[in-house]
Every structure is written in C-alpha cells, then in structure tokens.
CSV table of C-alpha atoms in Angstrom, one decimal:
chain,number,residue,atom,x,y,z
A,1,MET,CA,19.5,14.6,5.4
A,2,ALA,CA,19.1,17.7,7.6
A,3,LYS,CA,20.5,17.6,11.2
A,4,ALA,CA,18.2,18.4,14.2
A,5,GLY,CA,17.2,22.1,14.2
A,6,GLU,CA,18.4,22.6,10.6
A,7,VAL,CA,15.9,23.4,7.9
A,8,PRO,CA,16.1,20.8,5.2
A,9,THR,CA,16.9,22.1,1.7
A,10,PHE,CA,15.4,21.2,-1.7
A,11,VAL,CA,16.6,19.6,-4.8
A,12,LYS,CA,16.2,22.1,-7.6
A,13,GLU,CA,13.5,20.2,-9.6
A,14,THR,CA,11.3,19.8,-6.5
A,15,LYS,CA,11.4,23.5,-5.7
A,16,LYS,CA,10.4,24.3,-9.3
A,17,ASP,CA,7.6,21.7,-9.2
A,18,ILE,CA,6.3,23.0,-5.8
A,19,LEU,CA,6.3,26.6,-7.0
A,20,ASP,CA,4.4,25.7,-10.2
A,21,VAL,CA,1.8,23.8,-8.2
A,22,LEU,CA,1.4,26.6,-5.6
A,23,ARG,CA,0.9,29.2,-8.4
A,24,ASN,CA,-1.6,26.9,-10.2
A,25,THR,CA,-3.4,26.3,-6.8
A,26,LYS,CA,-3.6,30.0,-6.1
A,27,GLU,CA,-5.1,30.7,-9.6
A,28,ALA,CA,-7.5,27.7,-9.4
A,29,LEU,CA,-8.6,28.8,-6.0
A,30,ASP,CA,-9.2,32.3,-7.3
A,31,ARG,CA,-11.5,30.8,-10.0
A,32,ARG,CA,-13.1,28.5,-7.3
A,33,ASN,CA,-12.4,25.6,-9.7
A,34,SER,CA,-12.4,22.4,-7.7
A,35,GLN,CA,-11.4,20.1,-10.6
A,36,GLU,CA,-8.4,22.2,-11.4
A,37,LEU,CA,-7.3,22.2,-7.8
A,38,ILE,CA,-7.6,18.4,-7.6
A,39,GLU,CA,-5.9,18.0,-11.0
A,40,THR,CA,-3.1,20.3,-9.9
A,41,SER,CA,-2.4,18.2,-6.8
A,42,ASN,CA,-1.5,15.3,-9.1
A,43,HIS,CA,1.3,17.2,-10.6
A,44,LEU,CA,3.5,16.6,-7.6
A,45,VAL,CA,3.1,12.9,-7.6
A,46,HIS,CA,6.3,12.3,-9.6
A,47,SER,CA,8.2,14.6,-7.4
A,48,VAL,CA,7.0,12.9,-4.3
A,49,SER,CA,7.7,9.5,-5.7
A,50,ILE,CA,11.2,10.3,-6.9
A,51,HIS,CA,12.5,12.8,-4.3
A,52,ASN,CA,10.4,11.6,-1.2
A,53,ASP,CA,10.1,15.3,-0.3
A,54,PRO,CA,7.7,16.0,2.6
A,55,ARG,CA,7.1,19.6,1.4
A,56,ALA,CA,5.9,18.2,-2.0
A,57,VAL,CA,3.6,15.8,-0.1
A,58,TYR,CA,2.1,18.7,2.0
A,59,VAL,CA,1.6,21.0,-1.0
A,60,SER,CA,-0.1,18.2,-2.9
A,61,ILE,CA,-2.3,17.5,0.1
A,62,ILE,CA,-3.2,21.2,0.4
A,63,ALA,CA,-4.2,21.5,-3.3
A,64,TYR,CA,-6.3,18.4,-3.1
A,65,ALA,CA,-8.0,19.3,0.2
A,66,LEU,CA,-8.9,22.8,-1.0
A,67,GLY,CA,-10.3,21.2,-4.2
A,68,LYS,CA,-12.5,18.9,-2.1
A,69,ILE,CA,-13.7,21.8,0.1
A,70,VAL,CA,-14.6,23.9,-3.0
A,71,GLU,CA,-16.3,20.8,-4.5
A,72,LYS,CA,-18.4,20.4,-1.4
A,73,SER,CA,-19.4,24.0,-1.4
A,74,GLU,CA,-20.5,23.7,-5.1
A,75,ALA,CA,-22.6,20.6,-4.0
A,76,LEU,CA,-24.2,22.7,-1.2
A,77,GLY,CA,-25.3,25.2,-3.8
A,78,GLY,CA,-23.1,28.2,-3.0
A,79,TYR,CA,-20.5,29.9,-0.9
A,80,ARG,CA,-21.3,31.1,2.6
A,81,LYS,CA,-19.6,34.1,4.1
A,82,GLU,CA,-17.3,32.1,6.3
A,83,LEU,CA,-16.3,29.9,3.4
A,84,GLU,CA,-15.5,32.9,1.2
A,85,GLU,CA,-13.3,34.3,4.0
A,86,PHE,CA,-11.6,31.0,4.4
A,87,LEU,CA,-10.8,30.7,0.7
A,88,GLU,CA,-9.6,34.3,0.4
A,89,GLY,CA,-7.4,33.8,3.5
A,90,ASN,CA,-5.9,30.7,1.9
A,91,GLU,CA,-5.2,32.6,-1.4
A,92,GLN,CA,-3.2,35.1,0.6
A,93,ASN,CA,-1.4,32.4,2.6
A,94,ILE,CA,-0.5,30.6,-0.5
A,95,GLY,CA,0.7,33.8,-2.1
A,96,ALA,CA,2.9,34.4,1.0
A,97,ALA,CA,4.3,30.8,0.8
A,98,ILE,CA,5.2,31.4,-2.9
A,99,LYS,CA,7.1,34.5,-2.0
A,100,PHE,CA,9.0,32.8,0.8
A,101,LEU,CA,9.9,29.9,-1.5
A,102,GLU,CA,11.0,32.2,-4.3
A,103,LYS,CA,13.4,33.9,-1.9
A,104,ASP,CA,14.5,30.5,-0.4
A,105,GLU,CA,13.3,31.5,3.1
A,106,LEU,CA,12.6,27.9,3.9
A,107,LYS,CA,11.8,28.3,7.6
A,108,SER,CA,9.1,30.9,6.8
A,109,PHE,CA,7.8,28.8,3.9
A,110,ASP,CA,7.5,25.8,6.3
A,111,ASN,CA,5.6,27.9,8.8
A,112,ALA,CA,3.2,29.2,6.1
A,113,ILE,CA,2.5,25.6,4.9
A,114,LYS,CA,1.9,24.5,8.5
A,115,ASN,CA,-0.4,27.4,9.0
A,116,ILE,CA,-2.4,26.6,5.9
A,117,LEU,CA,-2.7,22.9,6.9
A,118,ALA,CA,-4.0,24.0,10.4
A,119,LEU,CA,-6.5,26.4,8.9
A,120,ILE,CA,-7.9,23.7,6.5
A,121,SER,CA,-8.2,21.2,9.3
A,122,GLU,CA,-9.9,23.7,11.6
A,123,PHE,CA,-12.3,24.9,8.9
A,124,ASP,CA,-13.2,21.4,7.6
A,125,ASN,CA,-14.0,20.3,11.2
A,126,SER,CA,-16.8,22.9,11.4
A,127,PHE,CA,-17.8,22.8,7.7
A,128,SER,CA,-17.9,19.1,6.8
A,129,LYS,CA,-20.6,16.6,7.6
A,130,TYR,CA,-18.1,13.8,7.3
A,131,VAL,CA,-16.2,12.3,10.2
A,132,GLN,CA,-13.0,12.0,8.3
A,133,ASP,CA,-10.8,15.1,8.2
A,134,VAL,CA,-10.3,16.4,4.7
A,135,LEU,CA,-6.5,16.3,5.2
A,136,GLU,CA,-6.5,12.7,6.2
A,137,PHE,CA,-8.7,12.0,3.2
A,138,ALA,CA,-6.3,13.9,1.0
A,139,LYS,CA,-3.3,12.0,2.4
A,140,ILE,CA,-4.9,8.7,1.5
A,141,GLN,CA,-5.9,9.8,-2.0
A,142,LYS,CA,-2.3,11.1,-2.7
A,143,GLY,CA,-0.8,8.0,-1.2
A,144,ALA,CA,-2.8,5.9,-3.6
A,145,LYS,CA,-1.5,8.0,-6.5
A,146,VAL,CA,2.1,7.6,-5.3
A,147,TYR,CA,1.6,3.8,-4.9
A,148,GLU,CA,0.6,3.6,-8.6
A,149,HIS,CA,4.2,4.7,-9.3
A,150,GLY,CA,5.8,1.5,-7.9
A,151,LEU,CA,6.6,2.3,-4.3
A,152,SER,CA,5.7,-0.3,-1.7
A,153,VAL,CA,2.7,0.2,0.6
A,154,ALA,CA,5.1,0.6,3.6
A,155,SER,CA,7.1,3.3,1.7
A,156,VAL,CA,4.0,5.2,0.7
A,157,ALA,CA,2.4,5.1,4.1
A,158,LYS,CA,5.6,6.4,5.7
A,159,LEU,CA,6.0,9.1,3.1
A,160,VAL,CA,2.5,10.6,3.3
A,161,GLY,CA,2.1,9.9,7.0
A,162,ILE,CA,-0.8,7.4,7.2
A,163,SER,CA,-1.0,3.9,8.4
A,164,GLN,CA,-0.7,0.8,6.2
A,165,TRP,CA,-4.2,-0.2,7.3
A,166,GLU,CA,-5.6,3.0,5.6
A,167,MET,CA,-3.3,2.5,2.6
A,168,MET,CA,-4.3,-1.1,2.0
A,169,GLU,CA,-8.0,-0.2,2.2
A,170,LYS,CA,-7.6,2.6,-0.4
A,171,ILE,CA,-5.4,0.6,-2.8
A,172,GLY,CA,-8.0,-2.2,-2.9
A,173,GLU,CA,-10.4,0.3,-4.5
A,174,THR,CA,-8.0,1.2,-7.3
A,175,LYS,CA,-7.0,-0.6,-10.5
A,176,ALA,CA,-3.4,-0.6,-9.4
A,177,TYR,CA,-3.2,-4.4,-9.7
A,178,ASP,CA,-4.8,-4.8,-13.1
A,179,HIS,CA,-1.6,-4.0,-14.9
A,180,GLY,CA,-0.5,-7.0,-17.1
A,181,VAL,CA,3.2,-6.8,-16.1
A,182,LEU,CA,2.4,-7.6,-12.5
A,183,LYS,CA,1.3,-11.1,-13.5
A,184,THR,CA,4.5,-13.0,-13.1
A,185,LYS,CA,3.1,-16.6,-13.0
A,186,SER,CA,0.0,-18.2,-14.4
A,187,THR,CA,-2.7,-18.9,-11.9
A,188,ARG,CA,-2.1,-22.6,-12.3
A,189,GLU,CA,1.7,-22.2,-11.6
A,190,ARG,CA,0.9,-20.1,-8.5
A,191,TYR,CA,-1.6,-22.7,-7.3
A,192,GLU,CA,0.8,-25.5,-7.6
A,193,GLN,CA,3.6,-23.5,-6.1
A,194,THR,CA,1.5,-22.7,-3.0
A,195,LYS,CA,0.5,-26.4,-2.6
A,196,LYS,CA,4.1,-27.5,-2.9
A,197,ALA,CA,5.4,-24.9,-0.5
A,198,LEU,CA,2.8,-25.4,2.2
A,199,LYS,CA,2.9,-29.2,2.1
A,200,LYS,CA,4.1,-30.5,5.5
A,201,ARG,CA,7.8,-31.1,5.9
A,202,ASP,CA,8.6,-34.5,7.2
B,1,MET,CA,6.5,-28.3,10.2
B,2,THR,CA,6.2,-25.9,7.3
B,3,LEU,CA,7.7,-22.5,8.0
B,4,VAL,CA,6.1,-19.3,6.5
B,5,ILE,CA,7.3,-15.7,7.1
B,6,VAL,CA,4.4,-13.3,7.2
B,7,ASP,CA,4.4,-9.7,6.0
B,8,SER,CA,2.2,-6.8,7.3
B,9,GLY,CA,-0.1,-6.5,4.3
B,10,THR,CA,-1.3,-10.1,4.5
B,11,ILE,CA,-2.1,-9.7,8.2
B,12,ILE,CA,-4.0,-6.5,7.5
B,13,SER,CA,-6.0,-7.8,4.5
B,14,CYS,CA,-7.0,-10.9,6.5
B,15,ALA,CA,-7.8,-8.9,9.6
B,16,MET,CA,-10.0,-6.6,7.6
B,17,ASN,CA,-12.0,-9.6,6.4
B,18,CYS,CA,-12.2,-11.3,9.8
B,19,ILE,CA,-10.4,-14.4,8.5
B,20,LEU,CA,-7.4,-14.4,10.9
B,21,TRP,CA,-8.9,-17.7,12.2
B,22,VAL,CA,-7.7,-19.3,9.0
B,23,PHE,CA,-4.1,-19.0,10.3
B,24,ASP,CA,-5.2,-20.8,13.5
B,25,GLU,CA,-6.6,-23.7,11.4
B,26,LEU,CA,-3.6,-23.9,9.2
B,27,LYS,CA,-1.3,-23.9,12.2
B,28,GLN,CA,-3.2,-27.0,13.4
B,29,GLN,CA,-2.4,-28.5,10.0
B,30,GLY,CA,1.3,-28.0,10.6
B,31,ILE,CA,2.2,-24.5,9.3
B,32,ARG,CA,4.2,-22.1,11.5
B,33,PHE,CA,3.7,-18.4,10.9
B,34,ILE,CA,6.7,-16.2,11.9
B,35,VAL,CA,6.5,-12.4,11.8
B,36,PRO,CA,9.5,-10.2,12.2
B,37,ALA,CA,9.2,-7.9,15.3
B,38,GLY,CA,9.4,-4.8,13.2
B,39,VAL,CA,6.4,-5.9,11.1
B,40,LYS,CA,4.5,-7.0,14.2
B,41,ASN,CA,5.0,-3.6,15.8
B,42,GLU,CA,4.1,-1.7,12.7
B,43,VAL,CA,0.8,-3.5,12.2
B,44,ILE,CA,-0.3,-3.4,15.9
B,45,ASP,CA,1.0,0.0,16.8
B,46,SER,CA,-0.3,1.8,13.8
B,47,GLY,CA,-3.7,0.0,14.1
B,48,LEU,CA,-4.0,0.9,17.8
B,49,LYS,CA,-3.4,4.6,17.0
B,50,SER,CA,-6.4,4.6,14.7
B,51,GLU,CA,-10.0,4.6,16.0
B,52,LYS,CA,-11.1,2.9,12.7
B,53,PHE,CA,-8.6,0.0,12.9
B,54,LYS,CA,-8.1,-0.3,16.6
B,55,TYR,CA,-10.2,-3.4,17.1
B,56,GLU,CA,-8.6,-5.1,14.1
B,57,ALA,CA,-5.2,-4.5,15.7
B,58,ILE,CA,-6.4,-6.0,18.9
B,59,ARG,CA,-7.6,-9.1,17.1
B,60,VAL,CA,-4.2,-9.3,15.4
B,61,LEU,CA,-2.6,-9.0,18.8
B,62,HIS,CA,-4.7,-11.9,20.0
B,63,HIS,CA,-3.2,-14.1,17.4
B,64,PHE,CA,0.3,-13.4,18.8
B,65,VAL,CA,-0.9,-14.1,22.3
B,66,ASN,CA,-2.5,-17.5,21.3
B,67,GLY,CA,0.7,-18.5,19.5
B,68,THR,CA,-0.6,-18.6,15.9
B,69,PHE,CA,1.7,-15.8,14.9
B,70,GLU,CA,5.2,-16.1,16.4
B,71,SER,CA,7.2,-12.9,16.7
B,72,TYR,CA,10.9,-13.1,15.6
B,73,ASP,CA,12.7,-10.6,17.9
B,74,GLU,CA,16.4,-11.0,17.0
B,75,ASP,CA,18.2,-8.1,15.4
B,76,LEU,CA,18.0,-8.2,11.6
B,77,SER,CA,19.2,-4.7,10.9
B,78,LYS,CA,22.5,-5.5,9.3
B,79,GLU,CA,21.2,-7.9,6.7
B,80,THR,CA,18.0,-5.8,6.2
B,81,SER,CA,20.0,-2.7,5.5
B,82,GLU,CA,22.2,-4.6,3.0
B,83,LEU,CA,19.2,-6.0,1.1
B,84,LEU,CA,17.4,-2.7,1.2
B,85,SER,CA,20.4,-1.0,-0.3
B,86,TYR,CA,20.2,-3.4,-3.3
B,87,ALA,CA,16.5,-2.7,-3.9
B,88,ASN,CA,16.7,1.1,-3.4
B,89,SER,CA,19.8,1.5,-5.6
B,90,SER,CA,18.2,-0.5,-8.5
B,91,PHE,CA,16.3,2.3,-10.2
B,92,TYR,CA,17.3,5.9,-11.1
B,93,ILE,CA,15.3,8.8,-12.5
B,94,ASN,CA,17.2,11.9,-13.5
B,95,ASN,CA,20.2,10.4,-11.5
B,96,LYS,CA,18.0,10.2,-8.4
B,97,GLN,CA,17.6,6.8,-6.6
B,98,LEU,CA,14.1,5.6,-6.5
B,99,LYS,CA,13.3,4.5,-2.9
B,100,VAL,CA,10.8,1.7,-3.7
B,101,LEU,CA,11.0,-0.5,-0.6
B,102,GLU,CA,10.9,0.2,3.1
B,103,ASP,CA,12.8,-1.4,6.0
B,104,THR,CA,10.0,-3.8,7.0
B,105,ASP,CA,9.7,-5.0,3.3
B,106,ALA,CA,13.3,-6.1,3.4
B,107,GLN,CA,13.0,-7.5,7.0
B,108,VAL,CA,10.5,-10.2,5.9
B,109,ALA,CA,12.7,-11.2,2.9
B,110,VAL,CA,15.8,-11.4,5.2
B,111,LEU,CA,14.0,-13.5,7.8
B,112,ALA,CA,12.6,-15.9,5.1
B,113,LYS,CA,16.2,-16.5,4.0
B,114,LYS,CA,17.7,-16.6,7.4
B,115,LEU,CA,15.2,-19.3,8.6
B,116,ASN,CA,15.3,-21.1,5.3
B,117,ALA,CA,11.5,-20.7,5.2
B,118,ASP,CA,9.2,-22.7,2.9
B,119,ALA,CA,7.5,-19.5,1.7
B,120,LEU,CA,7.1,-15.8,2.1
B,121,LEU,CA,3.6,-14.6,2.6
B,122,THR,CA,3.1,-11.1,1.3
B,123,ASP,CA,0.4,-9.0,-0.4
B,124,GLU,CA,3.0,-6.4,-1.4
B,125,ARG,CA,3.3,-6.0,-5.1
B,126,THR,CA,6.8,-4.5,-5.4
B,127,LEU,CA,8.5,-6.9,-3.0
B,128,ARG,CA,7.0,-9.8,-4.9
B,129,LEU,CA,8.2,-8.5,-8.2
B,130,PHE,CA,11.7,-8.0,-6.8
B,131,ILE,CA,11.8,-11.7,-6.0
B,132,GLU,CA,9.9,-13.2,-8.9
B,133,ASN,CA,10.6,-11.0,-11.9
B,134,PRO,CA,12.8,-8.0,-11.1
B,135,ASP,CA,13.1,-7.1,-14.8
B,136,ALA,CA,9.4,-6.4,-15.0
B,137,ILE,CA,9.7,-3.5,-12.5
B,138,SER,CA,11.6,-1.2,-14.9
B,139,GLY,CA,9.0,-1.5,-17.6
B,140,PHE,CA,6.3,-0.8,-15.1
B,141,LEU,CA,8.1,2.3,-13.7
B,142,GLN,CA,8.9,3.6,-17.2
B,143,ASN,CA,5.2,3.4,-18.0
B,144,LYS,CA,4.2,5.2,-14.9
B,145,PHE,CA,6.8,8.0,-14.9
B,146,HIS,CA,6.8,8.5,-18.7
B,147,THR,CA,10.5,9.0,-18.6
B,148,LYS,CA,13.7,7.1,-18.9
B,149,VAL,CA,14.3,4.9,-15.9
B,150,GLU,CA,18.0,3.9,-15.5
B,151,VAL,CA,18.5,0.4,-14.1
B,152,ASN,CA,21.4,-0.8,-12.0
B,153,GLU,CA,21.2,-4.4,-13.2
B,154,LYS,CA,23.7,-5.6,-10.6
B,155,SER,CA,21.8,-4.2,-7.6
B,156,LEU,CA,18.5,-5.3,-9.1
B,157,HIS,CA,19.5,-8.9,-9.5
B,158,ARG,CA,21.4,-9.1,-6.3
B,159,PHE,CA,18.0,-8.9,-4.5
B,160,SER,CA,16.5,-11.8,-6.5
B,161,ASP,CA,19.7,-13.8,-6.4
B,162,TYR,CA,19.7,-13.4,-2.6
B,163,MET,CA,16.2,-14.7,-2.4
B,164,GLU,CA,17.0,-17.8,-4.6
B,165,ASN,CA,13.5,-18.4,-5.9
B,166,MET,CA,11.8,-18.3,-2.5
B,167,PRO,CA,8.2,-19.1,-3.1
B,168,VAL,CA,6.0,-16.0,-2.6
B,169,ILE,CA,2.4,-16.5,-1.6
B,170,ARG,CA,-0.3,-13.9,-1.3
B,171,SER,CA,-3.3,-14.0,1.0
B,172,VAL,CA,-5.5,-15.1,-1.9
B,173,ASP,CA,-3.2,-18.0,-2.5
B,174,LEU,CA,-3.2,-19.0,1.1
B,175,VAL,CA,-7.0,-18.8,1.3
B,176,VAL,CA,-7.4,-21.0,-1.8
B,177,TYR,CA,-5.0,-23.5,-0.2
B,178,ALA,CA,-7.2,-23.3,3.0
B,179,ILE,CA,-10.3,-24.0,1.0
B,180,GLU,CA,-8.7,-26.9,-0.8
B,181,ASN,CA,-7.6,-28.3,2.6
B,182,GLY,CA,-11.1,-28.2,4.1
B,183,VAL,CA,-10.7,-25.1,6.3
B,184,PHE,CA,-13.9,-23.6,4.9
B,185,ASP,CA,-15.9,-26.8,4.7
B,186,PRO,CA,-18.1,-26.0,7.7
B,187,THR,CA,-18.8,-22.5,6.2
B,188,ILE,CA,-19.7,-24.1,2.9
B,189,LYS,CA,-22.0,-26.6,4.6
B,190,ARG,CA,-23.8,-24.0,6.6
B,191,CYS,CA,-24.3,-21.9,3.5
B,192,SER,CA,-25.7,-24.8,1.6
B,193,ILE,CA,-28.4,-25.4,4.2
B,194,VAL,CA,-30.0,-22.0,3.8
B,195,LYS,CA,-29.2,-20.9,0.3
B,196,ASN,CA,-29.9,-22.6,-3.0
B,197,ILE,CA,-26.7,-21.4,-4.6
B,198,ASP,CA,-23.3,-22.9,-5.5
B,199,CYS,CA,-21.9,-22.1,-2.0
B,200,ARG,CA,-18.4,-23.3,-2.7
B,201,LYS,CA,-18.1,-21.2,-5.8
B,202,GLU,CA,-19.6,-18.1,-4.2
B,203,ILE,CA,-17.5,-18.4,-1.0
B,204,ILE,CA,-14.3,-18.7,-3.1
B,205,ARG,CA,-15.3,-15.8,-5.2
B,206,GLY,CA,-16.4,-13.7,-2.2
B,207,LEU,CA,-13.2,-14.3,-0.3
B,208,LEU,CA,-10.9,-13.5,-3.2
B,209,TYR,CA,-12.8,-10.3,-4.1
B,210,ALA,CA,-12.8,-9.3,-0.4
B,211,LEU,CA,-9.0,-9.7,-0.1
B,212,ARG,CA,-8.5,-7.8,-3.4
B,213,PHE,CA,-10.6,-4.9,-2.0
B,214,SER,CA,-8.5,-5.0,1.1
B,215,GLY,CA,-5.3,-4.4,-0.9
B,216,CYS,CA,-4.0,-7.8,-1.8
B,217,ALA,CA,-2.1,-7.6,-5.1
B,218,VAL,CA,-4.2,-9.7,-7.3
B,219,SER,CA,-6.0,-8.8,-10.5
B,220,PHE,CA,-9.7,-9.4,-11.3
B,221,GLU,CA,-8.6,-11.7,-14.2
B,222,GLU,CA,-6.5,-13.8,-11.8
B,223,ILE,CA,-9.5,-14.1,-9.4
B,224,ASN,CA,-11.7,-15.4,-12.1
B,225,ASP,CA,-8.9,-17.8,-13.2
B,226,TYR,CA,-8.6,-19.0,-9.6
B,227,VAL,CA,-12.3,-19.6,-9.1
B,228,ASN,CA,-12.5,-21.7,-12.3
B,229,LEU,CA,-9.3,-23.6,-11.5
B,230,VAL,CA,-10.4,-24.6,-8.0
B,231,LEU,CA,-13.9,-25.6,-9.2
B,232,ARG,CA,-12.4,-27.6,-12.1
B,233,ASP,CA,-10.0,-29.4,-9.7
B,234,LYS,CA,-12.8,-30.2,-7.3
B,235,ASN,CA,-15.0,-31.6,-10.1
B,236,ALA,CA,-12.0,-33.7,-11.5
B,237,LYS,CA,-11.4,-35.1,-8.0
B,238,LYS,CA,-15.2,-36.0,-7.7
B,239,LYS,CA,-15.1,-37.9,-11.1
B,240,ARG,CA,-12.1,-39.9,-9.9
C-alpha cells in the first residue's frame, strides 16, 4: 500500500498486462475497430480481479469506452472531423502513456491516463445522445465482467468505483447466476429452511 | 421474535422492485430485521449520491425511520477484520491472494453470529457460498480464471465453521415465504378481479424474475422450480 503522496507501484504481471492492452488499444484505435477495442478491454479482467489494481481498471475502462465511441460513430454512418481529431488525439495520448510506463515514469503515466479519461468524458458529453456518460457505462460493464470471476458485489463496486445499486442492476441482466455450482441446496431444501428459520420463536 | 440480519444487496433488490413494504408486513408477523450500520450507510449514502437511485435510497431510509429496519451501531471492526482475513486468504492465484469479500460482506456475517440470529438475508452469491459450500468456490474460480487456484483449506473452512450452518436466505426465498404467509393475498385478489389469469402463479413468477433481474443470486431453473413448488403446495393444502 502506497503512503500519501507516494506513487503506487505495480506488480510485474500487471505492468505487462497493461502494456499489452495499451498497445492493442492503440493499434485497434488506428484501425477504428470497435469490436477489437471492446475485446481488448476484457484482457485486463483477470489482472483486475487478482491484483485489484486501479490502473488496470482505468485502462480497461478506456479501451472499452473508446470501443463504444467508435461503435457509435459507425452506427451514425461515418466519422466527423471533431471525432477524427478526438481519436487521433487519443492515439497520441495512449502512445505517450505506453512510453511513460515502459520507462516506469509512473507519475507521468498516471497523469496521461487521467488526461485520456477527462478527454473521453468531455467528448462523449457533446457527442452522445445518451444521458449516461460512456465512462460510467464502461465501469458498469467492466464491473460485471469482474463479478463473473467470483468477487462479491461490494468488492467489485469498490474496485471499479460505482455504487452497489448500479452493480446489482447490471448483474441481473447477466447469466452470472446460471452456473450449476452455485446451486448448493435444492429448491425444496431452501424452501423448508426458510420456513423453519423464519418461524416465530416462542 | 425471529431475528434476521439483512445485507445491502437484499435491500437494494427489494427497493428496486418497490417491495420494501413486505418487510413492514413481515415485521408485523414477528420478524425483526437488523442491519449493520456499515451496510445501512453504504446503501443509503451511495444511493443518495446517484440521481438514478436517490429516490430508492430515500425509501430505504424511510424503513429505518419507521423502525422496520433496525440499525446496529456497535463497533464490529475487530471480528469483521478477523473473519474477512479468513475469506480473503482462502484463494491464491500465482501466489497472490484473491480478495473476494469486502468489509460489509463480513459485517453481516459477524453480526448474525454475534446476535445468534435465526437467519442471514443476503443476495450475495460469494458470501452465501462461503457459508453453505465453501469447497464449491474453488471449482468456480478455477473455471473462470482458467488457471490453477491454490486453496488455503484452513482459512476457507474457518469461515464456514465460524458461521456454524447459519441459514442463508435470499430475497427470493423471503418473498416466497411472504406469499405463503398471506402477505400478497390482497394483490392476488385485486389481480383476479380484473384479469382472467392464474394471478397467484403470475405474481410469484413476476416477483421472482423481477428480483433476479435486480441482482438476486438465483438461477432461472431455481425460479421455475420455486413456482412449481409453491403452486403444488398450495394445491395439496386445498385438497386437504
């Protein structure tokens, strides 16, 4: 755990995972490939679940949010000038973040990531017709992926920085609970257990 | 009085479906619902911060004010931290501890034991597995991470040993109990007046699906089993 004012370090595996994802994100962004961006964002789910690293969370959110922005542009039938500028700017910012991380300049890396997140939020605000910020949407999507890996709702909500309300609503839409191993009692047993437990004490 | 400790997820899934009043009715039937202060704050504070869930959070708050939910404000940090350390030192991937539970998850478990509760009400999947079948978690994790998950059996079983078979109830189980105990009878009656459908069946099915879609850890298969079970029991009672 880093002390106040100290830049937290990385575990070796997380650094490698983040670098891989950033490089893939830059390439996918260059190809304007929304599916590849969204797919790339999933590659950090294991890292996030195991190492609880906030940088991995942010990078995953960035890749996903950019994927959704490119996807929306495709749906609108093309790229406007300001969108092109935004995407090119992000390619450069991601390139800079990669260099900072390669050189272990973590403070500069963190600032670059913060800058990318701010740019995405600002751009999405003017570009999207949806009320929900693309970054908030990305957090919820990534949270649901991490939840599939066994962490509790409260753990995931804290890790990705959203409320349990949002997390519960999202999880309900997934098939996270249709995994056979989660059924620990038959429905009859559970029914009888509930009746027995809630029966009035004398 | 029956004593039930309530977790955040159950409050959230019931609030999202406007059925917090069920707790009022069950309290009238002799069930006390206790919520650790940490859980109460988490549900209400995070809800109030969100425009989308603000009103739900206010409705939850109302149920603390009217006394249906009782807040437990004494310090649980020592026991919580101990129980949490068992859970979060149970699984390792590449020598790294997997932090699967959060402070508030352990708080409800600790309070349930401390007050010798009759049940723990939670929609949380992982917490329930720790209590009911901890061995199932490793298989589940292995399947999800596609890698070897090392298990510290001692830590893993200390959690379930500590809980000593405490009954775990989800919001769906509570709602089925409420239906069986007449809480939804007026709703069923009103539905029957205007609709030529099997209102009891549709209300049970509708409620269970709604809770599932709000995050309660129940599978579609279990929902279907539950609907059939409740209807079968009702028919058997009629015949008698």
